[in-house]
Amino acid sequence: MHAEERHQAILGRLRERGTLRVTEFAEELQVSPVTVRRDIETLADRGLVARVHGGAVLPTARAATTGTEPAVRTQPGRGQLSFGLIVPAADYYYPEVIKGAQEAAGERGIRLVLGISQYSPQEERAQVERMLADGLDGLLIAASDITAASSWLSELSIPHVWVERRPGDEISGAERVVTDHVHGARLAVHHLAATRRKIGLMVRDDSPHGEPLVDGYLKGLAAAGLDAPADGVFRMPPPAGGAVRREEVLGGFADAVAAGLLDGALIHNDHDALMLLQRLRARGVEVPGDLALVAYDDEVASLADIPLTAIAPPKFAVGVSAVELLAKRVADPSRPRHLLSILPELHVRAST
């Protein structure tokens, strides 16, 4: 069982029973107690569970037992609102979104129920149906497949907000909270163009952020008066099932740098930027001397042996704003529909 599956199992058990004992759950999953303790520590660091002696509870349960103010409060004069949050993963990009949503929900006395789809459209729909059966007032969702989700989401009897997704304008009433990734890519190119003239882009082929990044990259080059290098956009396949092709793309990018065809680059995401950095250094390519490098996502970019300059999407703010937007929709169903686009930031480090 993968870590993400164990995390989902722990959260599911806590939602069902409110508490979990490490030794019993480890035996049930047929893993060591040390593994379960580490999983609990990871989830606690993300604010999703609270550690107690011998196990874990939900954060609200911990508050009740310690006498502190609970994170979720029933609103006077009405039942407690319940929002669902469906994200594809809880180990990259989305932990800060989850934290932001959890904080905003707690401040408003809203119960937040988390679902992790592991990039499965079928699992997303199944989790939403289970949440609806338990009672749900609104839904926040980062769907794995926008087209597949759009049809059934439009049939929901409760309001929903897309999180970090851009469904087409033809979808009526689709409210969205997103990072302005076009701006993020333009920001990176503007920074690189101060010292570099041949700027390339590597982008994840499976990412919903990929096309906005390409758009921003091309607009950034145009604004800087630069031409896009021939074959300057490299599309990286996902890790699962594409190992050979991934090595080809990384090798091709390194070849272009070694040949002097590129002297600057924006790489999405951090993991691919770190892998590329290793291959460049193995070839004797110096960063930032021969290639100025900007990563996109800023999850682990600062931890590279050459700390990477990075574009940091406002993930926490996205989670906060999504809850705020949905709460306003629930309170006033007739209010105008909103698309909230939040600007990312540039964090300059040693790679540029």
mmCIF file of C-alpha atoms in Angstrom:
data_model
loop_
_atom_site.group_PDB
_atom_site.id
_atom_site.type_symbol
_atom_site.label_atom_id
_atom_site.label_comp_id
_atom_site.label_asym_id
_atom_site.label_seq_id
_atom_site.Cartn_x
_atom_site.Cartn_y
_atom_site.Cartn_z
ATOM 1 C CA MET A 1 0.000 0.000 0.000
ATOM 2 C CA HIS A 2 1.396 3.387 -1.037
ATOM 3 C CA ALA A 3 1.758 6.249 1.442
ATOM 4 C CA GLU A 4 -1.083 8.212 -0.159
ATOM 5 C CA GLU A 5 -3.391 5.209 0.192
ATOM 6 C CA ARG A 6 -2.456 4.838 3.860
ATOM 7 C CA HIS A 7 -3.070 8.549 4.438
ATOM 8 C CA GLN A 8 -6.514 8.251 2.866
ATOM 9 C CA ALA A 9 -7.235 5.169 4.999
ATOM 10 C CA ILE A 10 -6.201 7.004 8.195
ATOM 11 C CA LEU A 11 -8.404 9.996 7.374
ATOM 12 C CA GLY A 12 -11.296 7.695 6.495
ATOM 13 C CA ARG A 13 -11.016 5.826 9.791
ATOM 14 C CA LEU A 14 -10.907 9.064 11.765
ATOM 15 C CA ARG A 15 -14.001 10.366 9.985
ATOM 16 C CA GLU A 16 -15.796 7.106 10.793
ATOM 17 C CA ARG A 17 -14.738 6.615 14.419
ATOM 18 C CA GLY A 18 -13.113 9.869 15.494
ATOM 19 C CA THR A 19 -10.012 8.149 16.859
ATOM 20 C CA LEU A 20 -7.320 5.709 15.779
ATOM 21 C CA ARG A 21 -4.793 3.566 17.672
ATOM 22 C CA VAL A 22 -1.452 3.038 15.941
ATOM 23 C CA THR A 23 -0.894 -0.590 16.906
ATOM 24 C CA GLU A 24 -4.381 -1.743 15.938
ATOM 25 C CA PHE A 25 -4.397 0.126 12.637
ATOM 26 C CA ALA A 26 -0.889 -1.065 11.730
ATOM 27 C CA GLU A 27 -2.023 -4.656 12.221
ATOM 28 C CA GLU A 28 -5.102 -4.023 10.103
ATOM 29 C CA LEU A 29 -3.037 -2.573 7.239
ATOM 30 C CA GLN A 30 -0.294 -5.191 7.724
ATOM 31 C CA VAL A 31 2.425 -2.566 8.081
ATOM 32 C CA SER A 32 4.721 -1.681 10.964
ATOM 33 C CA PRO A 33 3.585 0.688 13.739
ATOM 34 C CA VAL A 34 6.545 2.912 12.828
ATOM 35 C CA THR A 35 5.080 3.364 9.335
ATOM 36 C CA VAL A 36 1.695 4.400 10.719
ATOM 37 C CA ARG A 37 3.331 6.802 13.200
ATOM 38 C CA ARG A 38 5.234 8.454 10.344
ATOM 39 C CA ASP A 39 2.028 8.740 8.333
ATOM 40 C CA ILE A 40 0.305 10.389 11.289
ATOM 41 C CA GLU A 41 3.215 12.807 11.711
ATOM 42 C CA THR A 42 2.952 13.756 8.033
ATOM 43 C CA LEU A 43 -0.800 14.335 8.277
ATOM 44 C CA ALA A 44 -0.366 16.268 11.537
ATOM 45 C CA ASP A 45 2.201 18.554 9.891
ATOM 46 C CA ARG A 46 -0.446 19.332 7.270
ATOM 47 C CA GLY A 47 -3.010 20.103 9.961
ATOM 48 C CA LEU A 48 -5.272 17.204 8.942
ATOM 49 C CA VAL A 49 -5.020 15.173 12.176
ATOM 50 C CA ALA A 50 -3.938 15.746 15.771
ATOM 51 C CA ARG A 51 -1.505 13.355 17.450
ATOM 52 C CA VAL A 52 -2.434 11.885 20.835
ATOM 53 C CA HIS A 53 -0.725 9.261 22.972
ATOM 54 C CA GLY A 54 -0.822 5.997 21.036
ATOM 55 C CA GLY A 55 -2.703 7.292 18.033
ATOM 56 C CA ALA A 56 -4.515 10.207 16.405
ATOM 57 C CA VAL A 57 -7.791 12.110 16.410
ATOM 58 C CA LEU A 58 -9.320 14.735 14.193
ATOM 59 C CA PRO A 59 -8.183 18.290 15.075
ATOM 60 C CA THR A 60 -11.666 19.222 16.316
ATOM 61 C CA ALA A 61 -11.743 16.215 18.633
ATOM 62 C CA ARG A 62 -8.357 17.194 20.099
ATOM 63 C CA ALA A 63 -9.652 20.705 20.771
ATOM 64 C CA ALA A 64 -12.692 19.322 22.572
ATOM 65 C CA THR A 65 -10.646 17.043 24.812
ATOM 66 C CA THR A 66 -8.096 19.718 25.734
ATOM 67 C CA GLY A 67 -10.639 22.391 26.499
ATOM 68 C CA THR A 68 -9.348 24.763 23.821
ATOM 69 C CA GLU A 69 -11.629 26.471 21.380
ATOM 70 C CA PRO A 70 -12.588 24.004 18.608
ATOM 71 C CA ALA A 71 -11.568 24.732 15.039
ATOM 72 C CA VAL A 72 -15.187 24.276 13.891
ATOM 73 C CA ARG A 73 -18.070 25.918 15.692
ATOM 74 C CA THR A 74 -21.778 25.610 15.215
ATOM 75 C CA GLN A 75 -23.203 28.905 14.050
ATOM 76 C CA PRO A 76 -25.831 30.360 16.401
ATOM 77 C CA GLY A 77 -29.380 29.859 15.225
ATOM 78 C CA ARG A 78 -28.635 27.387 12.443
ATOM 79 C CA GLY A 79 -27.132 24.018 11.743
ATOM 80 C CA GLN A 80 -23.432 23.715 11.070
ATOM 81 C CA LEU A 81 -22.472 24.099 7.421
ATOM 82 C CA SER A 82 -20.511 21.268 5.813
ATOM 83 C CA PHE A 83 -18.232 21.723 2.782
ATOM 84 C CA GLY A 84 -16.510 18.985 0.852
ATOM 85 C CA LEU A 85 -13.008 19.438 -0.581
ATOM 86 C CA ILE A 86 -11.814 17.004 -3.275
ATOM 87 C CA VAL A 87 -8.166 17.203 -4.342
ATOM 88 C CA PRO A 88 -6.134 14.747 -6.442
ATOM 89 C CA ALA A 89 -3.260 14.360 -3.954
ATOM 90 C CA ALA A 90 -2.121 15.448 -0.499
ATOM 91 C CA ASP A 91 1.627 15.045 -0.950
ATOM 92 C CA TYR A 92 2.450 17.722 -3.547
ATOM 93 C CA TYR A 93 1.035 21.187 -4.270
ATOM 94 C CA TYR A 94 -2.256 20.615 -2.429
ATOM 95 C CA PRO A 95 -1.162 20.425 1.250
ATOM 96 C CA GLU A 96 -1.066 24.235 1.431
ATOM 97 C CA VAL A 97 -4.404 24.501 -0.396
ATOM 98 C CA ILE A 98 -5.875 22.115 2.183
ATOM 99 C CA LYS A 99 -4.396 24.102 5.075
ATOM 100 C CA GLY A 100 -5.811 27.345 3.704
ATOM 101 C CA ALA A 101 -9.260 25.838 3.239
ATOM 102 C CA GLN A 102 -9.174 24.266 6.709
ATOM 103 C CA GLU A 103 -8.228 27.552 8.374
ATOM 104 C CA ALA A 104 -10.887 29.529 6.536
ATOM 105 C CA ALA A 105 -13.554 26.918 7.292
ATOM 106 C CA GLY A 106 -12.630 26.812 10.976
ATOM 107 C CA GLU A 107 -12.862 30.585 11.293
ATOM 108 C CA ARG A 108 -16.406 30.445 9.876
ATOM 109 C CA GLY A 109 -17.636 27.469 11.903
ATOM 110 C CA ILE A 110 -17.818 25.292 8.787
ATOM 111 C CA ARG A 111 -17.087 21.575 8.863
ATOM 112 C CA LEU A 112 -14.621 20.670 6.097
ATOM 113 C CA VAL A 113 -14.604 17.091 4.771
ATOM 114 C CA LEU A 114 -11.549 16.095 2.729
ATOM 115 C CA GLY A 115 -11.433 13.605 -0.124
ATOM 116 C CA ILE A 116 -8.310 12.570 -2.051
ATOM 117 C CA SER A 117 -9.047 11.136 -5.501
ATOM 118 C CA GLN A 118 -5.531 10.017 -6.501
ATOM 119 C CA TYR A 119 -6.259 11.455 -9.950
ATOM 120 C CA SER A 120 -9.209 9.099 -10.537
ATOM 121 C CA PRO A 121 -12.346 10.729 -12.031
ATOM 122 C CA GLN A 122 -14.398 7.741 -10.874
ATOM 123 C CA GLU A 123 -13.135 8.102 -7.310
ATOM 124 C CA GLU A 124 -13.919 11.841 -7.341
ATOM 125 C CA ARG A 125 -17.529 11.218 -8.208
ATOM 126 C CA ALA A 126 -17.849 8.356 -5.733
ATOM 127 C CA GLN A 127 -16.455 10.507 -2.921
ATOM 128 C CA VAL A 128 -18.825 13.367 -3.744
ATOM 129 C CA GLU A 129 -21.776 10.971 -3.702
ATOM 130 C CA ARG A 130 -20.740 9.672 -0.270
ATOM 131 C CA MET A 131 -20.375 13.221 1.036
ATOM 132 C CA LEU A 132 -23.787 14.178 -0.324
ATOM 133 C CA ALA A 133 -25.346 11.168 1.378
ATOM 134 C CA ASP A 134 -23.880 12.344 4.703
ATOM 135 C CA GLY A 135 -25.118 15.898 4.152
ATOM 136 C CA LEU A 136 -23.211 18.585 2.278
ATOM 137 C CA ASP A 137 -23.888 22.290 1.740
ATOM 138 C CA GLY A 138 -21.187 23.046 -0.842
ATOM 139 C CA LEU A 139 -18.297 21.493 -2.733
ATOM 140 C CA LEU A 140 -14.754 22.597 -3.563
ATOM 141 C CA ILE A 141 -13.124 20.445 -6.231
ATOM 142 C CA ALA A 142 -9.861 20.176 -8.154
ATOM 143 C CA ALA A 143 -11.099 17.668 -10.713
ATOM 144 C CA SER A 144 -8.666 15.335 -12.474
ATOM 145 C CA ASP A 145 -10.654 15.437 -15.717
ATOM 146 C CA ILE A 146 -12.427 18.754 -16.240
ATOM 147 C CA THR A 147 -14.553 17.536 -19.155
ATOM 148 C CA ALA A 148 -15.746 14.419 -17.337
ATOM 149 C CA ALA A 149 -16.527 16.285 -14.119
ATOM 150 C CA SER A 150 -18.275 19.252 -15.734
ATOM 151 C CA SER A 151 -21.399 17.350 -16.724
ATOM 152 C CA TRP A 152 -22.184 15.742 -13.370
ATOM 153 C CA LEU A 153 -21.105 18.782 -11.357
ATOM 154 C CA SER A 154 -23.640 20.894 -13.245
ATOM 155 C CA GLU A 155 -26.381 18.551 -11.982
ATOM 156 C CA LEU A 156 -25.555 18.962 -8.294
ATOM 157 C CA SER A 157 -28.211 20.492 -6.075
ATOM 158 C CA ILE A 158 -25.538 22.288 -4.029
ATOM 159 C CA PRO A 159 -23.165 25.071 -5.139
ATOM 160 C CA HIS A 160 -19.617 24.175 -6.125
ATOM 161 C CA VAL A 161 -16.357 26.018 -6.745
ATOM 162 C CA TRP A 162 -13.560 24.810 -9.006
ATOM 163 C CA VAL A 163 -10.138 24.998 -7.340
ATOM 164 C CA GLU A 164 -7.097 25.524 -9.593
ATOM 165 C CA ARG A 165 -9.104 24.425 -12.624
ATOM 166 C CA ARG A 166 -10.305 26.404 -15.636
ATOM 167 C CA PRO A 167 -13.448 24.871 -17.127
ATOM 168 C CA GLY A 168 -14.601 26.445 -20.365
ATOM 169 C CA ASP A 169 -16.681 29.580 -20.349
ATOM 170 C CA GLU A 170 -19.601 27.621 -21.798
ATOM 171 C CA ILE A 171 -20.158 25.972 -18.396
ATOM 172 C CA SER A 172 -22.914 28.008 -16.788
ATOM 173 C CA GLY A 173 -22.416 29.112 -13.198
ATOM 174 C CA ALA A 174 -18.965 27.612 -12.756
ATOM 175 C CA GLU A 175 -17.218 29.664 -10.090
ATOM 176 C CA ARG A 176 -13.453 29.359 -9.869
ATOM 177 C CA VAL A 177 -10.486 30.227 -7.662
ATOM 178 C CA VAL A 178 -7.238 29.836 -9.549
ATOM 179 C CA THR A 179 -3.615 30.877 -9.643
ATOM 180 C CA ASP A 180 -2.809 33.159 -12.573
ATOM 181 C CA HIS A 181 -0.255 30.772 -14.090
ATOM 182 C CA VAL A 182 0.009 32.894 -17.244
ATOM 183 C CA HIS A 183 1.264 35.733 -15.076
ATOM 184 C CA GLY A 184 3.576 33.337 -13.245
ATOM 185 C CA ALA A 185 5.269 32.223 -16.454
ATOM 186 C CA ARG A 186 5.554 35.809 -17.684
ATOM 187 C CA LEU A 187 7.111 36.770 -14.355
ATOM 188 C CA ALA A 188 9.726 34.023 -14.734
ATOM 189 C CA VAL A 189 10.569 34.995 -18.318
ATOM 190 C CA HIS A 190 10.835 38.673 -17.360
ATOM 191 C CA HIS A 191 13.309 37.749 -14.620
ATOM 192 C CA LEU A 192 15.365 35.531 -16.941
ATOM 193 C CA ALA A 193 15.321 38.042 -19.800
ATOM 194 C CA ALA A 194 17.285 40.535 -17.688
ATOM 195 C CA THR A 195 20.411 38.434 -18.323
ATOM 196 C CA ARG A 196 19.483 35.747 -20.884
ATOM 197 C CA ARG A 197 18.373 35.736 -24.518
ATOM 198 C CA LYS A 198 17.678 32.072 -25.347
ATOM 199 C CA ILE A 199 15.029 30.965 -22.884
ATOM 200 C CA GLY A 200 13.405 27.536 -23.023
ATOM 201 C CA LEU A 201 10.478 25.929 -21.243
ATOM 202 C CA MET A 202 9.941 22.421 -19.881
ATOM 203 C CA VAL A 203 6.360 21.727 -18.890
ATOM 204 C CA ARG A 204 4.536 18.720 -17.494
ATOM 205 C CA ASP A 205 2.346 17.246 -20.208
ATOM 206 C CA ASP A 206 -0.215 15.887 -17.720
ATOM 207 C CA SER A 207 -0.669 19.092 -15.730
ATOM 208 C CA PRO A 208 -3.807 21.253 -16.011
ATOM 209 C CA HIS A 209 -1.442 24.208 -15.536
ATOM 210 C CA GLY A 210 0.639 23.295 -18.590
ATOM 211 C CA GLU A 211 -1.113 25.278 -21.311
ATOM 212 C CA PRO A 212 -1.390 28.498 -19.227
ATOM 213 C CA LEU A 213 2.350 28.219 -18.614
ATOM 214 C CA VAL A 214 3.071 27.856 -22.334
ATOM 215 C CA ASP A 215 0.820 30.846 -23.000
ATOM 216 C CA GLY A 216 2.580 32.962 -20.380
ATOM 217 C CA TYR A 217 6.009 31.854 -21.572
ATOM 218 C CA LEU A 218 5.304 32.961 -25.158
ATOM 219 C CA LYS A 219 3.744 36.237 -24.018
ATOM 220 C CA GLY A 220 6.701 36.869 -21.740
ATOM 221 C CA LEU A 221 9.161 36.370 -24.591
ATOM 222 C CA ALA A 222 7.152 38.713 -26.819
ATOM 223 C CA ALA A 223 7.053 41.380 -24.105
ATOM 224 C CA ALA A 224 10.832 41.107 -23.720
ATOM 225 C CA GLY A 225 11.378 41.401 -27.475
ATOM 226 C CA LEU A 226 12.759 37.855 -27.691
ATOM 227 C CA ASP A 227 12.043 35.101 -30.177
ATOM 228 C CA ALA A 228 11.096 31.660 -28.933
ATOM 229 C CA PRO A 229 14.039 29.293 -29.558
ATOM 230 C CA ALA A 230 13.416 26.637 -32.207
ATOM 231 C CA ASP A 231 12.091 23.554 -30.412
ATOM 232 C CA GLY A 232 12.353 25.517 -27.175
ATOM 233 C CA VAL A 233 9.271 23.977 -25.511
ATOM 234 C CA PHE A 234 9.901 20.531 -24.029
ATOM 235 C CA ARG A 235 6.901 18.500 -22.870
ATOM 236 C CA MET A 236 7.586 16.056 -20.064
ATOM 237 C CA PRO A 237 5.318 12.982 -19.718
ATOM 238 C CA PRO A 238 4.073 11.904 -16.277
ATOM 239 C CA PRO A 239 6.297 9.610 -14.195
ATOM 240 C CA ALA A 240 3.942 6.629 -14.392
ATOM 241 C CA GLY A 241 4.492 4.665 -17.587
ATOM 242 C CA GLY A 242 6.734 7.231 -19.263
ATOM 243 C CA ALA A 243 10.203 6.569 -17.850
ATOM 244 C CA VAL A 244 11.921 6.097 -21.222
ATOM 245 C CA ARG A 245 10.303 9.171 -22.741
ATOM 246 C CA ARG A 246 11.101 11.238 -19.645
ATOM 247 C CA GLU A 247 14.780 10.350 -19.969
ATOM 248 C CA GLU A 248 14.667 11.324 -23.648
ATOM 249 C CA VAL A 249 13.170 14.735 -22.834
ATOM 250 C CA LEU A 250 15.666 15.412 -20.058
ATOM 251 C CA GLY A 251 18.518 14.330 -22.325
ATOM 252 C CA GLY A 252 17.256 16.470 -25.195
ATOM 253 C CA PHE A 253 17.026 19.512 -22.948
ATOM 254 C CA ALA A 254 20.524 18.941 -21.591
ATOM 255 C CA ASP A 255 21.814 18.528 -25.180
ATOM 256 C CA ALA A 256 20.272 21.881 -26.155
ATOM 257 C CA VAL A 257 21.943 23.607 -23.217
ATOM 258 C CA ALA A 258 25.312 21.956 -23.891
ATOM 259 C CA ALA A 259 25.085 23.041 -27.538
ATOM 260 C CA GLY A 260 24.509 26.664 -26.527
ATOM 261 C CA LEU A 261 20.943 26.730 -27.852
ATOM 262 C CA LEU A 262 19.522 27.688 -24.452
ATOM 263 C CA ASP A 263 20.934 29.896 -21.691
ATOM 264 C CA GLY A 264 17.811 30.269 -19.537
ATOM 265 C CA ALA A 265 14.903 28.002 -18.655
ATOM 266 C CA LEU A 266 11.599 27.772 -16.812
ATOM 267 C CA ILE A 267 10.930 24.229 -15.576
ATOM 268 C CA HIS A 268 7.572 22.939 -14.382
ATOM 269 C CA ASN A 269 7.636 21.391 -11.846
ATOM 270 C CA ASP A 270 10.151 21.337 -8.956
ATOM 271 C CA HIS A 271 10.799 17.602 -9.236
ATOM 272 C CA ASP A 272 11.679 17.854 -12.920
ATOM 273 C CA ALA A 273 13.838 20.921 -12.256
ATOM 274 C CA LEU A 274 15.827 18.950 -9.669
ATOM 275 C CA MET A 275 16.297 16.016 -12.043
ATOM 276 C CA LEU A 276 17.397 18.343 -14.830
ATOM 277 C CA LEU A 277 19.844 20.081 -12.503
ATOM 278 C CA GLN A 278 21.497 16.741 -11.717
ATOM 279 C CA ARG A 279 21.913 15.880 -15.394
ATOM 280 C CA LEU A 280 23.278 19.309 -16.279
ATOM 281 C CA ARG A 281 25.880 19.172 -13.546
ATOM 282 C CA ALA A 282 26.903 15.653 -14.626
ATOM 283 C CA ARG A 283 27.670 17.133 -18.054
ATOM 284 C CA GLY A 284 29.700 19.963 -16.593
ATOM 285 C CA VAL A 285 27.022 22.596 -17.288
ATOM 286 C CA GLU A 286 27.169 25.309 -14.644
ATOM 287 C CA VAL A 287 24.048 26.791 -13.090
ATOM 288 C CA PRO A 288 23.628 29.756 -13.214
ATOM 289 C CA GLY A 289 26.793 30.356 -15.265
ATOM 290 C CA ASP A 290 25.781 28.452 -18.403
ATOM 291 C CA LEU A 291 22.059 28.200 -17.665
ATOM 292 C CA ALA A 292 19.863 30.351 -15.427
ATOM 293 C CA LEU A 293 17.131 28.120 -14.054
ATOM 294 C CA VAL A 294 13.687 28.943 -12.632
ATOM 295 C CA ALA A 295 11.478 26.191 -11.194
ATOM 296 C CA TYR A 296 7.693 26.419 -11.043
ATOM 297 C CA ASP A 297 5.675 25.434 -7.920
ATOM 298 C CA ASP A 298 8.271 26.154 -5.190
ATOM 299 C CA GLU A 299 7.518 23.029 -3.201
ATOM 300 C CA VAL A 300 11.107 21.829 -2.737
ATOM 301 C CA ALA A 301 13.069 24.186 -5.017
ATOM 302 C CA SER A 302 14.899 25.801 -2.097
ATOM 303 C CA LEU A 303 16.289 22.405 -1.016
ATOM 304 C CA ALA A 304 18.383 21.797 -4.137
ATOM 305 C CA ASP A 305 22.174 21.856 -3.657
ATOM 306 C CA ILE A 306 22.001 24.998 -5.784
ATOM 307 C CA PRO A 307 18.826 26.577 -4.315
ATOM 308 C CA LEU A 308 16.499 27.193 -7.227
ATOM 309 C CA THR A 309 14.802 30.454 -8.027
ATOM 310 C CA ALA A 310 11.112 29.595 -8.262
ATOM 311 C CA ILE A 311 7.642 30.857 -9.009
ATOM 312 C CA ALA A 312 5.456 30.213 -5.957
ATOM 313 C CA PRO A 313 1.716 29.860 -6.592
ATOM 314 C CA PRO A 314 -0.390 31.291 -3.729
ATOM 315 C CA LYS A 315 -1.630 27.846 -2.679
ATOM 316 C CA PHE A 316 -2.677 28.727 0.869
ATOM 317 C CA ALA A 317 -4.540 31.813 -0.374
ATOM 318 C CA VAL A 318 -6.304 29.705 -3.002
ATOM 319 C CA GLY A 319 -7.659 27.416 -0.269
ATOM 320 C CA VAL A 320 -8.772 30.345 1.886
ATOM 321 C CA SER A 321 -10.403 32.165 -1.022
ATOM 322 C CA ALA A 322 -12.210 29.061 -2.261
ATOM 323 C CA VAL A 323 -13.930 28.584 1.103
ATOM 324 C CA GLU A 324 -14.778 32.296 1.290
ATOM 325 C CA LEU A 325 -16.281 32.274 -2.203
ATOM 326 C CA LEU A 326 -18.356 29.173 -1.514
ATOM 327 C CA ALA A 327 -19.574 30.507 1.836
ATOM 328 C CA LYS A 328 -20.766 33.692 0.143
ATOM 329 C CA ARG A 329 -22.547 31.648 -2.522
ATOM 330 C CA VAL A 330 -24.347 29.566 0.120
ATOM 331 C CA ALA A 331 -25.374 32.713 2.003
ATOM 332 C CA ASP A 332 -26.551 34.508 -1.149
ATOM 333 C CA PRO A 333 -27.352 32.161 -4.085
ATOM 334 C CA SER A 334 -28.315 35.121 -6.303
ATOM 335 C CA ARG A 335 -24.968 36.967 -6.073
ATOM 336 C CA PRO A 336 -22.992 37.380 -9.324
ATOM 337 C CA ARG A 337 -20.726 34.496 -10.322
ATOM 338 C CA HIS A 338 -17.027 35.024 -9.647
ATOM 339 C CA LEU A 339 -13.711 33.997 -11.129
ATOM 340 C CA LEU A 340 -10.957 34.832 -8.648
ATOM 341 C CA SER A 341 -7.436 34.749 -10.101
ATOM 342 C CA ILE A 342 -4.575 35.195 -7.607
ATOM 343 C CA LEU A 343 -1.054 36.237 -8.613
ATOM 344 C CA PRO A 344 1.960 34.021 -7.842
ATOM 345 C CA GLU A 345 5.304 35.369 -6.580
ATOM 346 C CA LEU A 346 8.928 35.097 -7.709
ATOM 347 C CA HIS A 347 11.399 33.843 -5.096
ATOM 348 C CA VAL A 348 14.943 34.617 -6.273
ATOM 349 C CA ARG A 349 17.697 32.206 -5.227
ATOM 350 C CA ALA A 350 21.112 31.016 -6.403
ATOM 351 C CA SER A 351 20.108 29.418 -9.726
ATOM 352 C CA THR A 352 19.662 32.814 -11.400
#
